[in-house]
Amino acid sequence: MSTPIITKDVAYTALCLWEAWLEDSEGGAWGLYKETFGTVHVRYACIEMAPVIEEVWALIPEENRDLISYDWEFVPAMLPHFGYPLHGFAYPTLIDDVATVAGRFTA
C-alpha cells in the first residue's frame, strides 16, 4: 500500500482549515461534527478537504484572488460550502460542484 504524497501547499491549506474549524467549532454545525467524529477525525477531514479547497481557489480568476486573503478569508469562507452526513463515517464534501463554488468568489 503506497502512502499518498501531500504537498506543502496542501498541508498549508489543511492547517488554515484546521484553524478556521477551531474558531468555528463553538456550537454550530462544525462543532457538532467534531463532537460526533472526534478531533482526530477532524484533522484527517482537513487533509481530505484541502485539495478540494485548492481546486476551487485555482478556478477563481487571479484578479479576484488578489482581493481576498487566502488563509484568513478564503479558507474559512469555504467551510459553509461543505456538508456531511450525521450518520456514518464520512469526510465532508462540497455541497455544489467546484466551478459553482468558485463562481461565488468572483466579484
mmCIF file of the C-alpha atoms, coordinates in Angstrom:
data_MODEL
# 
_entry.id   MODEL 
# 
loop_
_atom_site.group_PDB 
_atom_site.id 
_atom_site.type_symbol 
_atom_site.label_atom_id 
_atom_site.label_alt_id 
_atom_site.label_comp_id 
_atom_site.label_asym_id 
_atom_site.label_entity_id 
_atom_site.label_seq_id 
_atom_site.pdbx_PDB_ins_code 
_atom_site.Cartn_x 
_atom_site.Cartn_y 
_atom_site.Cartn_z 
_atom_site.occupancy 
_atom_site.B_iso_or_equiv 
_atom_site.pdbx_formal_charge 
_atom_site.auth_seq_id 
_atom_site.auth_comp_id 
_atom_site.auth_asym_id 
_atom_site.auth_atom_id 
_atom_site.pdbx_PDB_model_num 
ATOM 1   C CA . MET A 1 1   ? 0.000   0.000  0.000   1.00 0.00 ? 1   MET A CA 1 
ATOM 2   C CA . SER A 1 2   ? 1.502   3.312  -1.029  1.00 0.00 ? 2   SER A CA 1 
ATOM 3   C CA . THR A 1 3   ? 1.283   6.409  1.110   1.00 0.00 ? 3   THR A CA 1 
ATOM 4   C CA . PRO A 1 4   ? -0.259  9.442  -0.596  1.00 0.00 ? 4   PRO A CA 1 
ATOM 5   C CA . ILE A 1 5   ? 2.053   12.394 -1.051  1.00 0.00 ? 5   ILE A CA 1 
ATOM 6   C CA . ILE A 1 6   ? 0.875   15.653 0.451   1.00 0.00 ? 6   ILE A CA 1 
ATOM 7   C CA . THR A 1 7   ? 2.480   18.783 -0.935  1.00 0.00 ? 7   THR A CA 1 
ATOM 8   C CA . LYS A 1 8   ? 3.427   21.710 1.265   1.00 0.00 ? 8   LYS A CA 1 
ATOM 9   C CA . ASP A 1 9   ? 0.603   23.708 -0.321  1.00 0.00 ? 9   ASP A CA 1 
ATOM 10  C CA . VAL A 1 10  ? -1.981  21.071 0.603   1.00 0.00 ? 10  VAL A CA 1 
ATOM 11  C CA . ALA A 1 11  ? -0.537  20.840 4.120   1.00 0.00 ? 11  ALA A CA 1 
ATOM 12  C CA . TYR A 1 12  ? -0.715  24.633 4.441   1.00 0.00 ? 12  TYR A CA 1 
ATOM 13  C CA . THR A 1 13  ? -4.335  24.666 3.293   1.00 0.00 ? 13  THR A CA 1 
ATOM 14  C CA . ALA A 1 14  ? -5.189  21.876 5.753   1.00 0.00 ? 14  ALA A CA 1 
ATOM 15  C CA . LEU A 1 15  ? -3.586  23.867 8.576   1.00 0.00 ? 15  LEU A CA 1 
ATOM 16  C CA . CYS A 1 16  ? -5.511  27.007 7.588   1.00 0.00 ? 16  CYS A CA 1 
ATOM 17  C CA . LEU A 1 17  ? -8.698  24.949 7.533   1.00 0.00 ? 17  LEU A CA 1 
ATOM 18  C CA . TRP A 1 18  ? -7.900  23.455 10.943  1.00 0.00 ? 18  TRP A CA 1 
ATOM 19  C CA . GLU A 1 19  ? -7.528  26.973 12.392  1.00 0.00 ? 19  GLU A CA 1 
ATOM 20  C CA . ALA A 1 20  ? -10.796 28.093 10.789  1.00 0.00 ? 20  ALA A CA 1 
ATOM 21  C CA . TRP A 1 21  ? -12.529 24.972 12.073  1.00 0.00 ? 21  TRP A CA 1 
ATOM 22  C CA . LEU A 1 22  ? -11.329 25.601 15.629  1.00 0.00 ? 22  LEU A CA 1 
ATOM 23  C CA . GLU A 1 23  ? -12.654 29.156 15.516  1.00 0.00 ? 23  GLU A CA 1 
ATOM 24  C CA . ASP A 1 24  ? -15.983 27.999 14.059  1.00 0.00 ? 24  ASP A CA 1 
ATOM 25  C CA . SER A 1 25  ? -16.478 24.964 16.288  1.00 0.00 ? 25  SER A CA 1 
ATOM 26  C CA . GLU A 1 26  ? -18.096 26.762 19.222  1.00 0.00 ? 26  GLU A CA 1 
ATOM 27  C CA . GLY A 1 27  ? -21.537 25.280 18.765  1.00 0.00 ? 27  GLY A CA 1 
ATOM 28  C CA . GLY A 1 28  ? -22.752 25.268 15.176  1.00 0.00 ? 28  GLY A CA 1 
ATOM 29  C CA . ALA A 1 29  ? -22.506 22.574 12.540  1.00 0.00 ? 29  ALA A CA 1 
ATOM 30  C CA . TRP A 1 30  ? -18.731 22.161 12.694  1.00 0.00 ? 30  TRP A CA 1 
ATOM 31  C CA . GLY A 1 31  ? -18.784 21.828 16.467  1.00 0.00 ? 31  GLY A CA 1 
ATOM 32  C CA . LEU A 1 32  ? -21.334 19.036 16.045  1.00 0.00 ? 32  LEU A CA 1 
ATOM 33  C CA . TYR A 1 33  ? -19.087 17.309 13.505  1.00 0.00 ? 33  TYR A CA 1 
ATOM 34  C CA . LYS A 1 34  ? -16.176 17.467 15.952  1.00 0.00 ? 34  LYS A CA 1 
ATOM 35  C CA . GLU A 1 35  ? -18.370 16.151 18.781  1.00 0.00 ? 35  GLU A CA 1 
ATOM 36  C CA . THR A 1 36  ? -19.713 13.345 16.610  1.00 0.00 ? 36  THR A CA 1 
ATOM 37  C CA . PHE A 1 37  ? -16.490 12.160 14.992  1.00 0.00 ? 37  PHE A CA 1 
ATOM 38  C CA . GLY A 1 38  ? -13.747 13.440 17.331  1.00 0.00 ? 38  GLY A CA 1 
ATOM 39  C CA . THR A 1 39  ? -10.749 15.700 16.978  1.00 0.00 ? 39  THR A CA 1 
ATOM 40  C CA . VAL A 1 40  ? -8.529  13.139 15.244  1.00 0.00 ? 40  VAL A CA 1 
ATOM 41  C CA . HIS A 1 41  ? -11.124 12.605 12.520  1.00 0.00 ? 41  HIS A CA 1 
ATOM 42  C CA . VAL A 1 42  ? -11.420 16.382 12.097  1.00 0.00 ? 42  VAL A CA 1 
ATOM 43  C CA . ARG A 1 43  ? -7.671  16.587 11.433  1.00 0.00 ? 43  ARG A CA 1 
ATOM 44  C CA . TYR A 1 44  ? -7.958  13.939 8.735   1.00 0.00 ? 44  TYR A CA 1 
ATOM 45  C CA . ALA A 1 45  ? -11.038 15.676 7.344   1.00 0.00 ? 45  ALA A CA 1 
ATOM 46  C CA . CYS A 1 46  ? -8.963  18.849 6.940   1.00 0.00 ? 46  CYS A CA 1 
ATOM 47  C CA . ILE A 1 47  ? -6.383  16.884 4.959   1.00 0.00 ? 47  ILE A CA 1 
ATOM 48  C CA . GLU A 1 48  ? -9.132  15.414 2.746   1.00 0.00 ? 48  GLU A CA 1 
ATOM 49  C CA . MET A 1 49  ? -10.840 18.774 2.212   1.00 0.00 ? 49  MET A CA 1 
ATOM 50  C CA . ALA A 1 50  ? -7.664  20.780 1.472   1.00 0.00 ? 50  ALA A CA 1 
ATOM 51  C CA . PRO A 1 51  ? -7.158  19.632 -2.160  1.00 0.00 ? 51  PRO A CA 1 
ATOM 52  C CA . VAL A 1 52  ? -10.789 20.471 -2.949  1.00 0.00 ? 52  VAL A CA 1 
ATOM 53  C CA . ILE A 1 53  ? -10.329 23.952 -1.491  1.00 0.00 ? 53  ILE A CA 1 
ATOM 54  C CA . GLU A 1 54  ? -7.255  24.374 -3.686  1.00 0.00 ? 54  GLU A CA 1 
ATOM 55  C CA . GLU A 1 55  ? -9.263  23.286 -6.740  1.00 0.00 ? 55  GLU A CA 1 
ATOM 56  C CA . VAL A 1 56  ? -11.822 25.991 -6.015  1.00 0.00 ? 56  VAL A CA 1 
ATOM 57  C CA . TRP A 1 57  ? -9.065  28.589 -5.485  1.00 0.00 ? 57  TRP A CA 1 
ATOM 58  C CA . ALA A 1 58  ? -7.444  27.662 -8.800  1.00 0.00 ? 58  ALA A CA 1 
ATOM 59  C CA . LEU A 1 59  ? -10.700 28.367 -10.679 1.00 0.00 ? 59  LEU A CA 1 
ATOM 60  C CA . ILE A 1 60  ? -11.100 31.860 -9.232  1.00 0.00 ? 60  ILE A CA 1 
ATOM 61  C CA . PRO A 1 61  ? -9.679  34.475 -11.615 1.00 0.00 ? 61  PRO A CA 1 
ATOM 62  C CA . GLU A 1 62  ? -6.398  35.945 -10.403 1.00 0.00 ? 62  GLU A CA 1 
ATOM 63  C CA . GLU A 1 63  ? -7.832  39.452 -10.197 1.00 0.00 ? 63  GLU A CA 1 
ATOM 64  C CA . ASN A 1 64  ? -10.406 38.148 -7.705  1.00 0.00 ? 64  ASN A CA 1 
ATOM 65  C CA . ARG A 1 65  ? -7.856  36.118 -5.734  1.00 0.00 ? 65  ARG A CA 1 
ATOM 66  C CA . ASP A 1 66  ? -5.831  39.315 -5.275  1.00 0.00 ? 66  ASP A CA 1 
ATOM 67  C CA . LEU A 1 67  ? -8.771  40.803 -3.345  1.00 0.00 ? 67  LEU A CA 1 
ATOM 68  C CA . ILE A 1 68  ? -9.061  38.102 -0.675  1.00 0.00 ? 68  ILE A CA 1 
ATOM 69  C CA . SER A 1 69  ? -6.618  36.764 1.886   1.00 0.00 ? 69  SER A CA 1 
ATOM 70  C CA . TYR A 1 70  ? -6.229  33.034 1.275   1.00 0.00 ? 70  TYR A CA 1 
ATOM 71  C CA . ASP A 1 71  ? -5.599  31.922 4.844   1.00 0.00 ? 71  ASP A CA 1 
ATOM 72  C CA . TRP A 1 72  ? -7.741  34.342 6.864   1.00 0.00 ? 72  TRP A CA 1 
ATOM 73  C CA . GLU A 1 73  ? -10.667 34.922 4.497   1.00 0.00 ? 73  GLU A CA 1 
ATOM 74  C CA . PHE A 1 74  ? -10.945 32.390 1.681   1.00 0.00 ? 74  PHE A CA 1 
ATOM 75  C CA . VAL A 1 75  ? -10.277 29.138 3.537   1.00 0.00 ? 75  VAL A CA 1 
ATOM 76  C CA . PRO A 1 76  ? -12.664 29.986 6.417   1.00 0.00 ? 76  PRO A CA 1 
ATOM 77  C CA . ALA A 1 77  ? -15.279 31.097 3.875   1.00 0.00 ? 77  ALA A CA 1 
ATOM 78  C CA . MET A 1 78  ? -15.107 27.616 2.341   1.00 0.00 ? 78  MET A CA 1 
ATOM 79  C CA . LEU A 1 79  ? -16.452 25.828 5.438   1.00 0.00 ? 79  LEU A CA 1 
ATOM 80  C CA . PRO A 1 80  ? -20.136 26.574 4.682   1.00 0.00 ? 80  PRO A CA 1 
ATOM 81  C CA . HIS A 1 81  ? -19.682 25.082 1.204   1.00 0.00 ? 81  HIS A CA 1 
ATOM 82  C CA . PHE A 1 82  ? -19.052 21.635 2.685   1.00 0.00 ? 82  PHE A CA 1 
ATOM 83  C CA . GLY A 1 83  ? -21.616 19.263 4.087   1.00 0.00 ? 83  GLY A CA 1 
ATOM 84  C CA . TYR A 1 84  ? -21.507 15.931 5.854   1.00 0.00 ? 84  TYR A CA 1 
ATOM 85  C CA . PRO A 1 85  ? -23.895 13.159 6.874   1.00 0.00 ? 85  PRO A CA 1 
ATOM 86  C CA . LEU A 1 86  ? -24.830 12.989 10.542  1.00 0.00 ? 86  LEU A CA 1 
ATOM 87  C CA . HIS A 1 87  ? -24.730 9.202  10.479  1.00 0.00 ? 87  HIS A CA 1 
ATOM 88  C CA . GLY A 1 88  ? -21.931 7.045  9.206   1.00 0.00 ? 88  GLY A CA 1 
ATOM 89  C CA . PHE A 1 89  ? -18.274 7.768  8.909   1.00 0.00 ? 89  PHE A CA 1 
ATOM 90  C CA . ALA A 1 90  ? -17.646 10.205 6.064   1.00 0.00 ? 90  ALA A CA 1 
ATOM 91  C CA . TYR A 1 91  ? -15.480 13.197 5.406   1.00 0.00 ? 91  TYR A CA 1 
ATOM 92  C CA . PRO A 1 92  ? -17.181 16.460 4.429   1.00 0.00 ? 92  PRO A CA 1 
ATOM 93  C CA . THR A 1 93  ? -17.727 17.020 0.716   1.00 0.00 ? 93  THR A CA 1 
ATOM 94  C CA . LEU A 1 94  ? -18.605 20.080 -1.323  1.00 0.00 ? 94  LEU A CA 1 
ATOM 95  C CA . ILE A 1 95  ? -22.323 20.712 -1.447  1.00 0.00 ? 95  ILE A CA 1 
ATOM 96  C CA . ASP A 1 96  ? -22.033 22.047 -5.016  1.00 0.00 ? 96  ASP A CA 1 
ATOM 97  C CA . ASP A 1 97  ? -19.507 21.362 -7.765  1.00 0.00 ? 97  ASP A CA 1 
ATOM 98  C CA . VAL A 1 98  ? -16.103 23.074 -7.704  1.00 0.00 ? 98  VAL A CA 1 
ATOM 99  C CA . ALA A 1 99  ? -16.909 25.520 -10.540 1.00 0.00 ? 99  ALA A CA 1 
ATOM 100 C CA . THR A 1 100 ? -20.151 26.666 -8.900  1.00 0.00 ? 100 THR A CA 1 
ATOM 101 C CA . VAL A 1 101 ? -18.390 27.325 -5.597  1.00 0.00 ? 101 VAL A CA 1 
ATOM 102 C CA . ALA A 1 102 ? -15.545 29.172 -7.358  1.00 0.00 ? 102 ALA A CA 1 
ATOM 103 C CA . GLY A 1 103 ? -18.127 31.343 -9.112  1.00 0.00 ? 103 GLY A CA 1 
ATOM 104 C CA . ARG A 1 104 ? -19.351 32.585 -5.739  1.00 0.00 ? 104 ARG A CA 1 
ATOM 105 C CA . PHE A 1 105 ? -15.940 34.144 -5.121  1.00 0.00 ? 105 PHE A CA 1 
ATOM 106 C CA . THR A 1 106 ? -15.934 36.087 -8.374  1.00 0.00 ? 106 THR A CA 1 
ATOM 107 C CA . ALA A 1 107 ? -16.689 39.780 -7.989  1.00 0.00 ? 107 ALA A CA 1 
# 
